[in-house]
CSV table of C-alpha atoms and ligand atoms in Angstrom, one decimal:
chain,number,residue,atom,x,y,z
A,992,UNK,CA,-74.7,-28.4,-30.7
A,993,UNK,CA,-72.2,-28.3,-28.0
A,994,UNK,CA,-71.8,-24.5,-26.0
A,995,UNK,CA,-68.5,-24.2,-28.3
A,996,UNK,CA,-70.6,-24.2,-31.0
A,997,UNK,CA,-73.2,-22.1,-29.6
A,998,UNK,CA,-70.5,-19.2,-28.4
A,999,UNK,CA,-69.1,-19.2,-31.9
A,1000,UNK,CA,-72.4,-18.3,-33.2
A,1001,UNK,CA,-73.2,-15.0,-30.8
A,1002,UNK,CA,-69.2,-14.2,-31.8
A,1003,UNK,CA,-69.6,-14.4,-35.4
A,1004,UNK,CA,-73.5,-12.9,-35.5
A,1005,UNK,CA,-73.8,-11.1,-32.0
A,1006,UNK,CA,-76.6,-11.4,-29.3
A,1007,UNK,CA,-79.4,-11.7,-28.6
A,1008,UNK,CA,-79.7,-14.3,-31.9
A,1009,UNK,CA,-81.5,-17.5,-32.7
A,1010,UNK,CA,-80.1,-21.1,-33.5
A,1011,UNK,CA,-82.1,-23.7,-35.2
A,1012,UNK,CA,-80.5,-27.0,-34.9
A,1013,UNK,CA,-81.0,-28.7,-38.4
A,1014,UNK,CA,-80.4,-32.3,-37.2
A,1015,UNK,CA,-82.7,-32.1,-34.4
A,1016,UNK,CA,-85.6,-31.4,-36.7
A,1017,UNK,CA,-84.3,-34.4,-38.8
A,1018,UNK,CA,-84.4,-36.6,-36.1
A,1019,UNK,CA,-87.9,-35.2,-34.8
A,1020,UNK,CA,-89.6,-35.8,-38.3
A,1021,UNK,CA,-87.4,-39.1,-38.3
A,1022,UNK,CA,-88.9,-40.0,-35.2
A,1023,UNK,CA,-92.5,-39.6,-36.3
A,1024,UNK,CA,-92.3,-41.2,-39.3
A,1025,UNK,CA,-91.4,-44.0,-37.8
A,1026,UNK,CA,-94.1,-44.5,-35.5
A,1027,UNK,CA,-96.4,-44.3,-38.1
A,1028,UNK,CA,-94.4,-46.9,-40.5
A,1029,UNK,CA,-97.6,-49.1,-40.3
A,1030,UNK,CA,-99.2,-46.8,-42.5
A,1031,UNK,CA,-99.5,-46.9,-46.1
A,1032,UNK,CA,-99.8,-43.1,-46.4
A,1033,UNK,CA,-98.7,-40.9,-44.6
A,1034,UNK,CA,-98.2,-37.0,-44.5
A,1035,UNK,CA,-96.5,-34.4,-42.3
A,1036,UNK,CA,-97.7,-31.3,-42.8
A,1037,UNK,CA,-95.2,-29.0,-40.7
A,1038,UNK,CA,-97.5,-26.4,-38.8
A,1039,UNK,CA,-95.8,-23.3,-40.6
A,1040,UNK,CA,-96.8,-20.6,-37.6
A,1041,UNK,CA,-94.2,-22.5,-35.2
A,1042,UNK,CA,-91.4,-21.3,-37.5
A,1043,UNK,CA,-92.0,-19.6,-40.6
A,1044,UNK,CA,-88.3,-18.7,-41.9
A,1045,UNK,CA,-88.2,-20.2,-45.1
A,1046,UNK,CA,-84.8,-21.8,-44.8
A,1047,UNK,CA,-86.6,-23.9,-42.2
A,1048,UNK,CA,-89.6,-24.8,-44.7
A,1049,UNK,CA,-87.0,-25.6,-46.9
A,1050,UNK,CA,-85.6,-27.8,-44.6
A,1051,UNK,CA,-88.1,-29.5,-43.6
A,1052,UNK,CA,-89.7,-29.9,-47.3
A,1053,UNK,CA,-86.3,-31.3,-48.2
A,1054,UNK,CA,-87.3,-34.6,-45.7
A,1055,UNK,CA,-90.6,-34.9,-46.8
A,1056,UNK,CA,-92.8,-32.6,-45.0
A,1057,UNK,CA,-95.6,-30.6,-46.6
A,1058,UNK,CA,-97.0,-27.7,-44.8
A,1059,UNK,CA,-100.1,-26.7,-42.9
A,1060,UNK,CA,-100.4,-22.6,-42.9
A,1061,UNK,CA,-103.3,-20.1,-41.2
A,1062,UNK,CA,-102.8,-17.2,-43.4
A,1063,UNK,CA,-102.5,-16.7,-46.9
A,1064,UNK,CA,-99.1,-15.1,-46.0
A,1065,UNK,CA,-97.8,-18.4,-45.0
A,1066,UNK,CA,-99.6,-20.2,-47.9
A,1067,UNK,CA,-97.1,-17.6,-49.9
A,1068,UNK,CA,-94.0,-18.6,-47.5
A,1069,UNK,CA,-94.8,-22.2,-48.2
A,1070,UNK,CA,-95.1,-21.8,-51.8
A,1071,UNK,CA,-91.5,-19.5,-51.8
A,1072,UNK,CA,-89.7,-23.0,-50.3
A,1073,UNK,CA,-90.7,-24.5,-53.2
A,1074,UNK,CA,-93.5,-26.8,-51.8
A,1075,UNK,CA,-96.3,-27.2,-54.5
A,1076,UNK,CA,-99.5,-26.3,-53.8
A,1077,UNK,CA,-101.2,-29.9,-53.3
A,1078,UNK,CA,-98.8,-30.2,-49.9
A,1079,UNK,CA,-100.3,-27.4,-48.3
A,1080,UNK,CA,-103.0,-27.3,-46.5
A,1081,UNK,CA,-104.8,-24.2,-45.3
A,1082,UNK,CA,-106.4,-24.4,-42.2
A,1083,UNK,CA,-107.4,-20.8,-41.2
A,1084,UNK,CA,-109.8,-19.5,-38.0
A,1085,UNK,CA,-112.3,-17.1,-38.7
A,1086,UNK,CA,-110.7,-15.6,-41.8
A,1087,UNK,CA,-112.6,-13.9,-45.1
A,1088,UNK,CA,-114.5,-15.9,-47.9
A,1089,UNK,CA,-112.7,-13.9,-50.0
A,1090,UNK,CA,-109.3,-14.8,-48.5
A,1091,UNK,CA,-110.2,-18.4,-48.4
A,1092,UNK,CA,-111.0,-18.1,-52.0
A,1093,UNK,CA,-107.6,-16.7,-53.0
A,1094,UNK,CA,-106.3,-19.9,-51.1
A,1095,UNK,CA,-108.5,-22.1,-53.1
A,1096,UNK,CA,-107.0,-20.4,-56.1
A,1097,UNK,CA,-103.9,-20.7,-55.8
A,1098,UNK,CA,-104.3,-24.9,-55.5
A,1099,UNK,CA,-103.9,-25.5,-51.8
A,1100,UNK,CA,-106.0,-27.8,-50.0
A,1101,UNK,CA,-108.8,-25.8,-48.3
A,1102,UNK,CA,-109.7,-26.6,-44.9
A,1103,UNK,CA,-112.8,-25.1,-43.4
A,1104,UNK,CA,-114.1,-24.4,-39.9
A,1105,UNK,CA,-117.8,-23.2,-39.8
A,1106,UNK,CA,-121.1,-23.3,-41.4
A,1107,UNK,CA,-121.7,-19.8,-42.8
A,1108,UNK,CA,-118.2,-20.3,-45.1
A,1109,UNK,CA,-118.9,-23.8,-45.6
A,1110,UNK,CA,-122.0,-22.8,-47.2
A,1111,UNK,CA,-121.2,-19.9,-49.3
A,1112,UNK,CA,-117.6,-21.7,-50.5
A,1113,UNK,CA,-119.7,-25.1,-51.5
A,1114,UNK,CA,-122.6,-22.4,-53.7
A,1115,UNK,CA,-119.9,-20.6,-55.4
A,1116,UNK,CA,-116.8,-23.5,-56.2
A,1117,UNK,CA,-119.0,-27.2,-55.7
A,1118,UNK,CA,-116.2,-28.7,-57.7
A,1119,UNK,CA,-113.2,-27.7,-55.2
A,1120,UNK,CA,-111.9,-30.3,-52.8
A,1121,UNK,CA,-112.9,-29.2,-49.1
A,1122,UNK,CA,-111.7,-30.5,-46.5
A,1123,UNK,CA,-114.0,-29.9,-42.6
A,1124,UNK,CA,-112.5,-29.7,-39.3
A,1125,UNK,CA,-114.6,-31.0,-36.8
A,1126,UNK,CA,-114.2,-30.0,-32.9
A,1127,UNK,CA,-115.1,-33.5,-31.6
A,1128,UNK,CA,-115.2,-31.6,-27.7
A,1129,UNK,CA,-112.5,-33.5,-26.1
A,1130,UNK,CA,-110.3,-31.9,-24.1
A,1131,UNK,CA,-106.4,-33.2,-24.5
A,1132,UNK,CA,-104.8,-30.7,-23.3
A,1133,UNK,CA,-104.1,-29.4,-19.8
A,1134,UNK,CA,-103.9,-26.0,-20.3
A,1135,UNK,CA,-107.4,-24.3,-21.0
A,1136,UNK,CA,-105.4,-21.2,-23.0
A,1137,UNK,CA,-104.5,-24.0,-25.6
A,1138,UNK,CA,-106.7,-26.5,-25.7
A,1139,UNK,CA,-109.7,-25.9,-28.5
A,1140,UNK,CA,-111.6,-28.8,-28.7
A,1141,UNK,CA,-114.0,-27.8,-25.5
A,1142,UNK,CA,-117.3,-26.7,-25.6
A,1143,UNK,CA,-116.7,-22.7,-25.9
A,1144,UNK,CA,-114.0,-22.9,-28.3
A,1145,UNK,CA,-113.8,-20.8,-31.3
A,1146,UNK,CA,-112.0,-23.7,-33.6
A,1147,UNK,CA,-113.4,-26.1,-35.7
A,1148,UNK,CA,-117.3,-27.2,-35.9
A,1149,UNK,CA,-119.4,-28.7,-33.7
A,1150,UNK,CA,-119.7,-32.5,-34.1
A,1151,UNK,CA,-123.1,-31.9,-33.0
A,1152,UNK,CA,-124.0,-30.1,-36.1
A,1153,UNK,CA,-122.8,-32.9,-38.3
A,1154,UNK,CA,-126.5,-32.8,-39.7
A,1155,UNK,CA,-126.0,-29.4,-41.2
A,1156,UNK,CA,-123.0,-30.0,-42.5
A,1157,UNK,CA,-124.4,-32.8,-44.5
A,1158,UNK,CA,-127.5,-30.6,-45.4
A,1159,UNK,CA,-125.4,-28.0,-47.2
A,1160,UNK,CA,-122.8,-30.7,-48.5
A,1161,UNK,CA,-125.9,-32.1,-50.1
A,1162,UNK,CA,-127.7,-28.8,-50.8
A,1163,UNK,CA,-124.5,-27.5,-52.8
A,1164,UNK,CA,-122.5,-30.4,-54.1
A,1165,UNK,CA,-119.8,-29.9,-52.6
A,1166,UNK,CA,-117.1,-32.1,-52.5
A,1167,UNK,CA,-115.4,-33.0,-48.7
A,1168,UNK,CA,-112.4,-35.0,-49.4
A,1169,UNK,CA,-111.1,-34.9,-45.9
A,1170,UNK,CA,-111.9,-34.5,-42.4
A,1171,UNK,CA,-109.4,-32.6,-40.0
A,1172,UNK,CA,-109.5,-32.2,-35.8
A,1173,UNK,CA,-106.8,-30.3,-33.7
A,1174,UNK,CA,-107.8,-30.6,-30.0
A,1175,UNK,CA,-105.4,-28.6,-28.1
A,1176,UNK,CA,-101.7,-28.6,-27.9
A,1177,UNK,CA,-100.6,-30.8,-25.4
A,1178,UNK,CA,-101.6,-34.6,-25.6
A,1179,UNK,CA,-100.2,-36.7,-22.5
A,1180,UNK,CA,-103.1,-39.3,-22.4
A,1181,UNK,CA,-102.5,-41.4,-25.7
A,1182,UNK,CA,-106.1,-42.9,-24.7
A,1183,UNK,CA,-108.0,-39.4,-24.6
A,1184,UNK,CA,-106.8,-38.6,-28.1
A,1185,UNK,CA,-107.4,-42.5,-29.3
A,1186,UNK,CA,-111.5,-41.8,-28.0
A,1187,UNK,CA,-111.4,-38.1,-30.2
A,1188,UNK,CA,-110.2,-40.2,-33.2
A,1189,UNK,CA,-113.1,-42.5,-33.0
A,1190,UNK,CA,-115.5,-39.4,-33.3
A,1191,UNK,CA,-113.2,-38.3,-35.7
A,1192,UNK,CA,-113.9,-42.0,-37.6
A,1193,UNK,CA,-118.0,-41.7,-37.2
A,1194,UNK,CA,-117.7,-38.7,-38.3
A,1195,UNK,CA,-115.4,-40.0,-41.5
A,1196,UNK,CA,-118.5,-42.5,-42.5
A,1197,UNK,CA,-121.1,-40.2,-43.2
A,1198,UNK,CA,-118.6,-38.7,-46.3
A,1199,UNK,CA,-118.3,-41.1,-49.6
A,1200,UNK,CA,-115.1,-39.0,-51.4
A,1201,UNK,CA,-113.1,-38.9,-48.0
A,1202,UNK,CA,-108.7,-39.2,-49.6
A,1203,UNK,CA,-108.0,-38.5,-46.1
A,1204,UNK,CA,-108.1,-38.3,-42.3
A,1205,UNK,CA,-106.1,-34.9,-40.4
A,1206,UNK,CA,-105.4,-35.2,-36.8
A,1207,UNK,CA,-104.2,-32.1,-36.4
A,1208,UNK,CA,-101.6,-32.1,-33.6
A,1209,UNK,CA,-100.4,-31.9,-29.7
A,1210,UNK,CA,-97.6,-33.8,-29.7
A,1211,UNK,CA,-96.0,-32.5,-26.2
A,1212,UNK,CA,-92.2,-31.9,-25.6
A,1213,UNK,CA,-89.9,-32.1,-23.0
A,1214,UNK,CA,-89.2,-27.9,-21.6
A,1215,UNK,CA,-87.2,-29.3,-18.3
A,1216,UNK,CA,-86.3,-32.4,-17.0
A,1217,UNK,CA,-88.4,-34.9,-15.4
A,1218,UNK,CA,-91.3,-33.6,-17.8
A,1219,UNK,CA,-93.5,-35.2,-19.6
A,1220,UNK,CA,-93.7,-35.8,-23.2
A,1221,UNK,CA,-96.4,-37.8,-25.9
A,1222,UNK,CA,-95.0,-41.4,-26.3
A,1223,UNK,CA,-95.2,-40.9,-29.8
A,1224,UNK,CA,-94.4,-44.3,-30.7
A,1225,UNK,CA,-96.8,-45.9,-28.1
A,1226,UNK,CA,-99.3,-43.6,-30.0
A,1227,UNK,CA,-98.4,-44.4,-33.2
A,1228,UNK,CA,-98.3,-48.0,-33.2
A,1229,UNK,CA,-102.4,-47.7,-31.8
A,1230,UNK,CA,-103.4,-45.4,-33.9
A,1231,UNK,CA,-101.9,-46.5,-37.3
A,1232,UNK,CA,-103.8,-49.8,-36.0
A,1233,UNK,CA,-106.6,-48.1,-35.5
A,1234,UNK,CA,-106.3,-46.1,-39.1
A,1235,UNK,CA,-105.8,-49.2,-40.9
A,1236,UNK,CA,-108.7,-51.0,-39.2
A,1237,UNK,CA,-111.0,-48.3,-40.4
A,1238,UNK,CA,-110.1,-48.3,-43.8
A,1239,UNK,CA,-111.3,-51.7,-44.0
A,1240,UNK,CA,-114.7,-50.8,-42.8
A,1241,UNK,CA,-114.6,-47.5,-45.1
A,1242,UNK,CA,-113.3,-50.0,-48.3
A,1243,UNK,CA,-110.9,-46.9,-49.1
A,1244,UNK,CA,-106.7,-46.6,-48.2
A,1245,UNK,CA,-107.0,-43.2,-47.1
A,1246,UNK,CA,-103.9,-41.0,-46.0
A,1247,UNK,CA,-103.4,-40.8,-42.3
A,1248,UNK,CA,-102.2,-36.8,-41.6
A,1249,UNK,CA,-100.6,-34.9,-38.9
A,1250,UNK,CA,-99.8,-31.2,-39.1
A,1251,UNK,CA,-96.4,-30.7,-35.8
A,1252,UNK,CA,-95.4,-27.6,-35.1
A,1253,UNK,CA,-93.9,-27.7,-31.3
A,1254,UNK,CA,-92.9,-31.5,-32.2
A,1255,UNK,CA,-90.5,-31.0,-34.8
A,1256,UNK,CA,-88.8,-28.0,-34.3
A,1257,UNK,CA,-89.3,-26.9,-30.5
A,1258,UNK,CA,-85.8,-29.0,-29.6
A,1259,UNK,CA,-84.1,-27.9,-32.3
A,1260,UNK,CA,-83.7,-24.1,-31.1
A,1261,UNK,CA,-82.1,-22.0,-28.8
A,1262,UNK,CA,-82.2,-18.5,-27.8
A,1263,UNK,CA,-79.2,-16.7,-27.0
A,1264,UNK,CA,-79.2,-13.6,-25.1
A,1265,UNK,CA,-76.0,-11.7,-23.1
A,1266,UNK,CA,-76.2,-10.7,-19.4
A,1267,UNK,CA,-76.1,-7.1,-18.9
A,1268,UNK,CA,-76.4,-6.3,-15.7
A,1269,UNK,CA,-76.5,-8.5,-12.7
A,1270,UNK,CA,-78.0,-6.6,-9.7
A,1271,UNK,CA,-78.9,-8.1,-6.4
A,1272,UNK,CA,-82.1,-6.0,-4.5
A,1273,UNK,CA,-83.3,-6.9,-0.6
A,1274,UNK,CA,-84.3,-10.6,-1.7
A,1275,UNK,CA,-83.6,-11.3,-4.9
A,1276,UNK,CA,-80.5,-11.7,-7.1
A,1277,UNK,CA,-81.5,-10.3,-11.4
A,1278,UNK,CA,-79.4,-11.4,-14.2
A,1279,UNK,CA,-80.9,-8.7,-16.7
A,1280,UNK,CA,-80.4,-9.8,-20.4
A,1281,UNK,CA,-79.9,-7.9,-23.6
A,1282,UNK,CA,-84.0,-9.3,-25.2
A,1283,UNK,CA,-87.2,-9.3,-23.2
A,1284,UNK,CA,-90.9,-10.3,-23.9
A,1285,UNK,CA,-90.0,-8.1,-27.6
A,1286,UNK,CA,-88.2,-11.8,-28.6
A,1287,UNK,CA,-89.3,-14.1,-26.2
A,1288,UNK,CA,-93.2,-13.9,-25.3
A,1289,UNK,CA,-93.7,-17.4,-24.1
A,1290,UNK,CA,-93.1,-17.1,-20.4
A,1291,UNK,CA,-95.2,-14.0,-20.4
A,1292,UNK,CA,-97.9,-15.0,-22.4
A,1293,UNK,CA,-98.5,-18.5,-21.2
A,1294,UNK,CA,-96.0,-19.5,-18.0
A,1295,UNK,CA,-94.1,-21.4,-20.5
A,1296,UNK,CA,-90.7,-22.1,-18.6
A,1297,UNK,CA,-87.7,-22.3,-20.6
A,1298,UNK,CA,-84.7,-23.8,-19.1
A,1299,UNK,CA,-81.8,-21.1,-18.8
A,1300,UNK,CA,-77.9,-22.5,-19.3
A,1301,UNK,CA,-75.1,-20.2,-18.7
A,1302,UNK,CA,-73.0,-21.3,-21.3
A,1303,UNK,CA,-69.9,-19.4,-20.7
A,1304,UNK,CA,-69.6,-21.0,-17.5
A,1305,UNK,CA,-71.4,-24.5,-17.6
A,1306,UNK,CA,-69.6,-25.6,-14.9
A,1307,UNK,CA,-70.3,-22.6,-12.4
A,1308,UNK,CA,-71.4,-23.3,-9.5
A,1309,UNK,CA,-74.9,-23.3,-8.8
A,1310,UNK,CA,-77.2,-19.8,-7.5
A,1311,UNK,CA,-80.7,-19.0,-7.5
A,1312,UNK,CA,-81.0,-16.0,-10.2
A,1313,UNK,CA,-84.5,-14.4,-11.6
A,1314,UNK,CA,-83.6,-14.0,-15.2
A,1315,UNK,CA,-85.4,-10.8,-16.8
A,1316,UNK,CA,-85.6,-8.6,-19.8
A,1317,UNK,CA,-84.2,-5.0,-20.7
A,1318,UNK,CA,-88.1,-3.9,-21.6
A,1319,UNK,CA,-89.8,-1.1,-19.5
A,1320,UNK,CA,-92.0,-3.4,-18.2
A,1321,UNK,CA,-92.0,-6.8,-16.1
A,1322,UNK,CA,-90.0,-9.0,-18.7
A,1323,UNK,CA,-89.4,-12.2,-16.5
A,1324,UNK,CA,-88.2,-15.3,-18.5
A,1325,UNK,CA,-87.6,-17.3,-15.4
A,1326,UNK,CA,-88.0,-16.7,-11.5
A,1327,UNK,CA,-85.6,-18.3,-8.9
A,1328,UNK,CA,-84.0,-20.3,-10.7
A,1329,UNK,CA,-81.1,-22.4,-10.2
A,1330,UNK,CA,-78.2,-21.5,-12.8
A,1331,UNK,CA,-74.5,-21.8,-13.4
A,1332,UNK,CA,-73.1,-18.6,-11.8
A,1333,UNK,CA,-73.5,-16.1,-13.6
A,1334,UNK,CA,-71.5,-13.3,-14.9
A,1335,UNK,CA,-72.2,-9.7,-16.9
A,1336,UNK,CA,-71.0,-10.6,-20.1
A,1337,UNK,CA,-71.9,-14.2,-20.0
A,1338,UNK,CA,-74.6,-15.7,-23.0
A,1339,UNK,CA,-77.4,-17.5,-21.5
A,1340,UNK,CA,-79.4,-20.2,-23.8
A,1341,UNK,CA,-82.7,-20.6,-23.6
A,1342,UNK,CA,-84.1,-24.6,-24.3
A,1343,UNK,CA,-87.3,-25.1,-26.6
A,1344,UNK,CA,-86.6,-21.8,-28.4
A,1345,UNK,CA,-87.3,-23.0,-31.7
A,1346,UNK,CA,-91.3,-23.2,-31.8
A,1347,UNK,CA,-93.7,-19.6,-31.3
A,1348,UNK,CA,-90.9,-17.8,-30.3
A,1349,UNK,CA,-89.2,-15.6,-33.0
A,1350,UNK,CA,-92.9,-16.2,-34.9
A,1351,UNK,CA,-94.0,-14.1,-32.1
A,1352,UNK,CA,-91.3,-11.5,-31.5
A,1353,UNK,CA,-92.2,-8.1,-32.1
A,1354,UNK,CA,-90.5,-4.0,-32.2
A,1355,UNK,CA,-91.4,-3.2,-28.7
A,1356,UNK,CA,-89.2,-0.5,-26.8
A,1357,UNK,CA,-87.8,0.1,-30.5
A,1358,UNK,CA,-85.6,-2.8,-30.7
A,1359,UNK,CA,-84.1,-5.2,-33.3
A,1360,UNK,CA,-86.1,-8.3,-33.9
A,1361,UNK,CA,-82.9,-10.6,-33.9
A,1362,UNK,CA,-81.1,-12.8,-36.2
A,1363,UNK,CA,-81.8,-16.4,-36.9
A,1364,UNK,CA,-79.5,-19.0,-37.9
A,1365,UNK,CA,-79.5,-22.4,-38.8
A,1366,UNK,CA,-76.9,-25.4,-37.4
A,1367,UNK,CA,-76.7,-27.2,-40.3
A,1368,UNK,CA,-73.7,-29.9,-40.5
A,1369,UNK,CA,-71.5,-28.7,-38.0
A,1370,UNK,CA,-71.5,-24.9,-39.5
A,1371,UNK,CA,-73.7,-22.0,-38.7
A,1372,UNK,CA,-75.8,-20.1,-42.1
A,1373,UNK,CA,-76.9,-16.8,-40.9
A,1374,UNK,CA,-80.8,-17.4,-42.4
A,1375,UNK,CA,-82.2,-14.2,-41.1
A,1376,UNK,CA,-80.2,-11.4,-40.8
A,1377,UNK,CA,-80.6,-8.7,-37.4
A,1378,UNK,CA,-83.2,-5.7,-38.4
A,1379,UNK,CA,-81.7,-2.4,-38.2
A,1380,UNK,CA,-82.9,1.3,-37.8
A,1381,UNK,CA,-84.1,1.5,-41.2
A,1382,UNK,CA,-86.3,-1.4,-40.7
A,1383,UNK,CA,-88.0,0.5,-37.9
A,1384,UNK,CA,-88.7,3.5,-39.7
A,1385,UNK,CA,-89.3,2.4,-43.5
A,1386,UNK,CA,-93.2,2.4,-43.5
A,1387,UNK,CA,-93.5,5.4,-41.5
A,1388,UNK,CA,-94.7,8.2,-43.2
A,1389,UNK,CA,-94.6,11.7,-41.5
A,1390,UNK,CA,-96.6,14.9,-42.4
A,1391,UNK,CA,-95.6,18.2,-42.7
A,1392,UNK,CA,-96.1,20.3,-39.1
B,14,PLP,C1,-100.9,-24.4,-34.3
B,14,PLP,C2,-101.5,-25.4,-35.1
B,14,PLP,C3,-100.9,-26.7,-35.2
B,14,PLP,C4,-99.5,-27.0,-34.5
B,14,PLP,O1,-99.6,-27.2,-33.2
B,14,PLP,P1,-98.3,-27.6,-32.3
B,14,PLP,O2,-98.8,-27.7,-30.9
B,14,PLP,O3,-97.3,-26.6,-32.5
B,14,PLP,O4,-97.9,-28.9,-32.8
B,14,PLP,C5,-101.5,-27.6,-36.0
B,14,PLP,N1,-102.6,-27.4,-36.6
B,14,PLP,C6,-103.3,-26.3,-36.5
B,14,PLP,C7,-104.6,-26.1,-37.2
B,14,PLP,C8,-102.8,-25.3,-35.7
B,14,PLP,O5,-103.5,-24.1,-35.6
């Protein structure tokens, strides 16, 4: 999308407002695909908490994705795009039996992450497909707020206790047709993940019915330049050997799955937000937008740094701004940073808007959860439209004083 394109959206649908670049995704999910072509089957199962507007599910079902959802509520989004039941997975983290039942009922492929639900889920429905994610203790990821394989973490279950899994597998019957890790959500080191999926493998062996093999996910993208990102192809062309290798041993073609979230749609949005205010103190100079941590959590939450473009003046000349929020608290989205100058009245982007970011948006200070739409060839489809007062106030109920 060029910053044309991008200004014509915030005049037609007004700021602050999200843009979901539709051929970005494509060529994400193009990309992957690809480096797993050595692979007789393979399955994408789009990580639905990144991104959840259905439009997007749509999308993305449209080239071949199924989807892997946390909540029953996204199991329901998933199922509202029109993907059937036996492409979704459901892969939730310390959720109700009962919850995990209604799942099972409604066809989707159940994933399960410790003993006690393992146990009571194999007594009451032997016959249902399970599939067990294993936390093989490898830590891929650098940063220890999203990294869950380690020792502590509350995900998954304990390769160690792969003899009670197999006691109550064998106690109830049950039937494990896959086997599912997700280790953290950035992998850099290609060989660190390669030595999970080999526990992943040993682990695979001790389970007859296994129709396939989950990896979960981490692919890491680019925020800024100069960083870092998974060399997915490097990764799949060892891995799919890897895969292939093992189904030999197993005497089984079993499907090779991946469940993206940041990978396939972090690109492929941007946020756009207006400058209010600029207002220079004793040392610093503010460009204070119309959104805050209400829309945009990331920074907050977990130092995620966004790149900021002014895109009504791309070609200003260079300053150092701190770009904050409009919230009654300390709302920075980026400090010091070197931006186009800036102007009030000027619509900033931010880069990598399109994963956990309107998912996580919220009503704080009262205000509009913003609009969403999706770039989808060359024209702009409003897919979400802005909330307004009533949306505020419709489930408040007050009582007579
Ligand atoms: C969040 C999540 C993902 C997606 O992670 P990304 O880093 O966005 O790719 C995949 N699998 C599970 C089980 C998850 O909870």
């Amino acid at each position: 999308m060029t910053n044309q394109d991008l200004l014509s959206v915030v005049s037609e649908y007004n700021s602050p407002v999200y843009v979901y670049d539709a051929e970005k995704m494509r060529s994400q999910y193009e990309r992957l695909t690809n480096a797993f072509k050595g692979v007789k089957q393979l399955n994408i199962h789009y990580a639905v908490k990144a991104l959840s507007n259905i439009a997007v599910l749509k999308y993305l079902h449209s080239l071949g994705a199924g989807m892997d959802t946390v909540s029953i509520q996204e199991v329901r989004m998933a199922l509202e795009a029109g993907v059937a039941p036996k492409d979704i997975i459901y892969t939730p983290n310390g959720v109700s039996l009962e919850e995990i039942e209604r799942a099972a009922g409604m066809g989707v492929q159940i994933n399960i992450d410790n003993l006690s639900i393992l146990e009571q889920f194999g007594t009451r429905h032997p016959k249902t497909p399970v599939c067990i994610r294993i936390n093989p203790h490898v830590m891929a990821g650098g940063n220890s707020n999203i990294s869950v394989g380690h020792i502590d973490s509350k995900f998954g279950i304990s390769i160690h206790q792969l003899p009670h899994i197999s006691r109550i597998v064998e106690n109830t019957g049950m039937n494990i047709n896959g086997i599912h890790m997700h280790t953290g959500s950035d992998i850099l080191d290609i060989e660190v993940f390669l030595y999970a999926s080999e526990i992943l493998f040993n682990t695979a062996k001790h389970f007859s019915d296994l129709e396939f093999i989950d990896f979960g996910s981490g692919f890491k993208v680019p925020y800024k330049e100069g960083d870092k990102e998974t060399n997915v192809e490097e990764f799949g062309e060892k891995l799919s050997k890897r895969f292939n290798e093992f189904c030999k041993e197993y005497g089984k073609k079993l499907t090779l799955a991946f469940e993206p979230g940041k990978f396939l749609v972090s690109e492929a949005g941007k946020f756009l937000v207006k400058v209010n205010v600029v207002k220079q103190t004793t040392s610093t100079v503010f460009a204070q937008v119309d959104s805050g941590f209400n829309h945009l959590i990331r920074p907050m939450l977990y130092g995620s740094e966004h790149e900021i473009l002014n895109v009504s003046n791309p070609d200003g000349r260079e300053r150092f701004y701190t770009v904050t929020g409009y919230i009654c608290e300390t709302d920075t989205f980026g400090s010091n940073r070197r931006i186009a100058e800036i102007s009030e009245g000027d619509i900033l982007a931010f880069n990598n808007a399109g994963a956990y970011c309107f998912t996580m948006a919220s009503n704080y200070n009262s205000r509009y959860r913003p609009a969403e739409v999706l770039w989808y060839k060359g024209k702009a489809h409003l897919i979400r439209k802005r909330e307004t007062f009533d949306d505020l106030v419709v489930n408040q109920i007050i009582p007579e004083f």
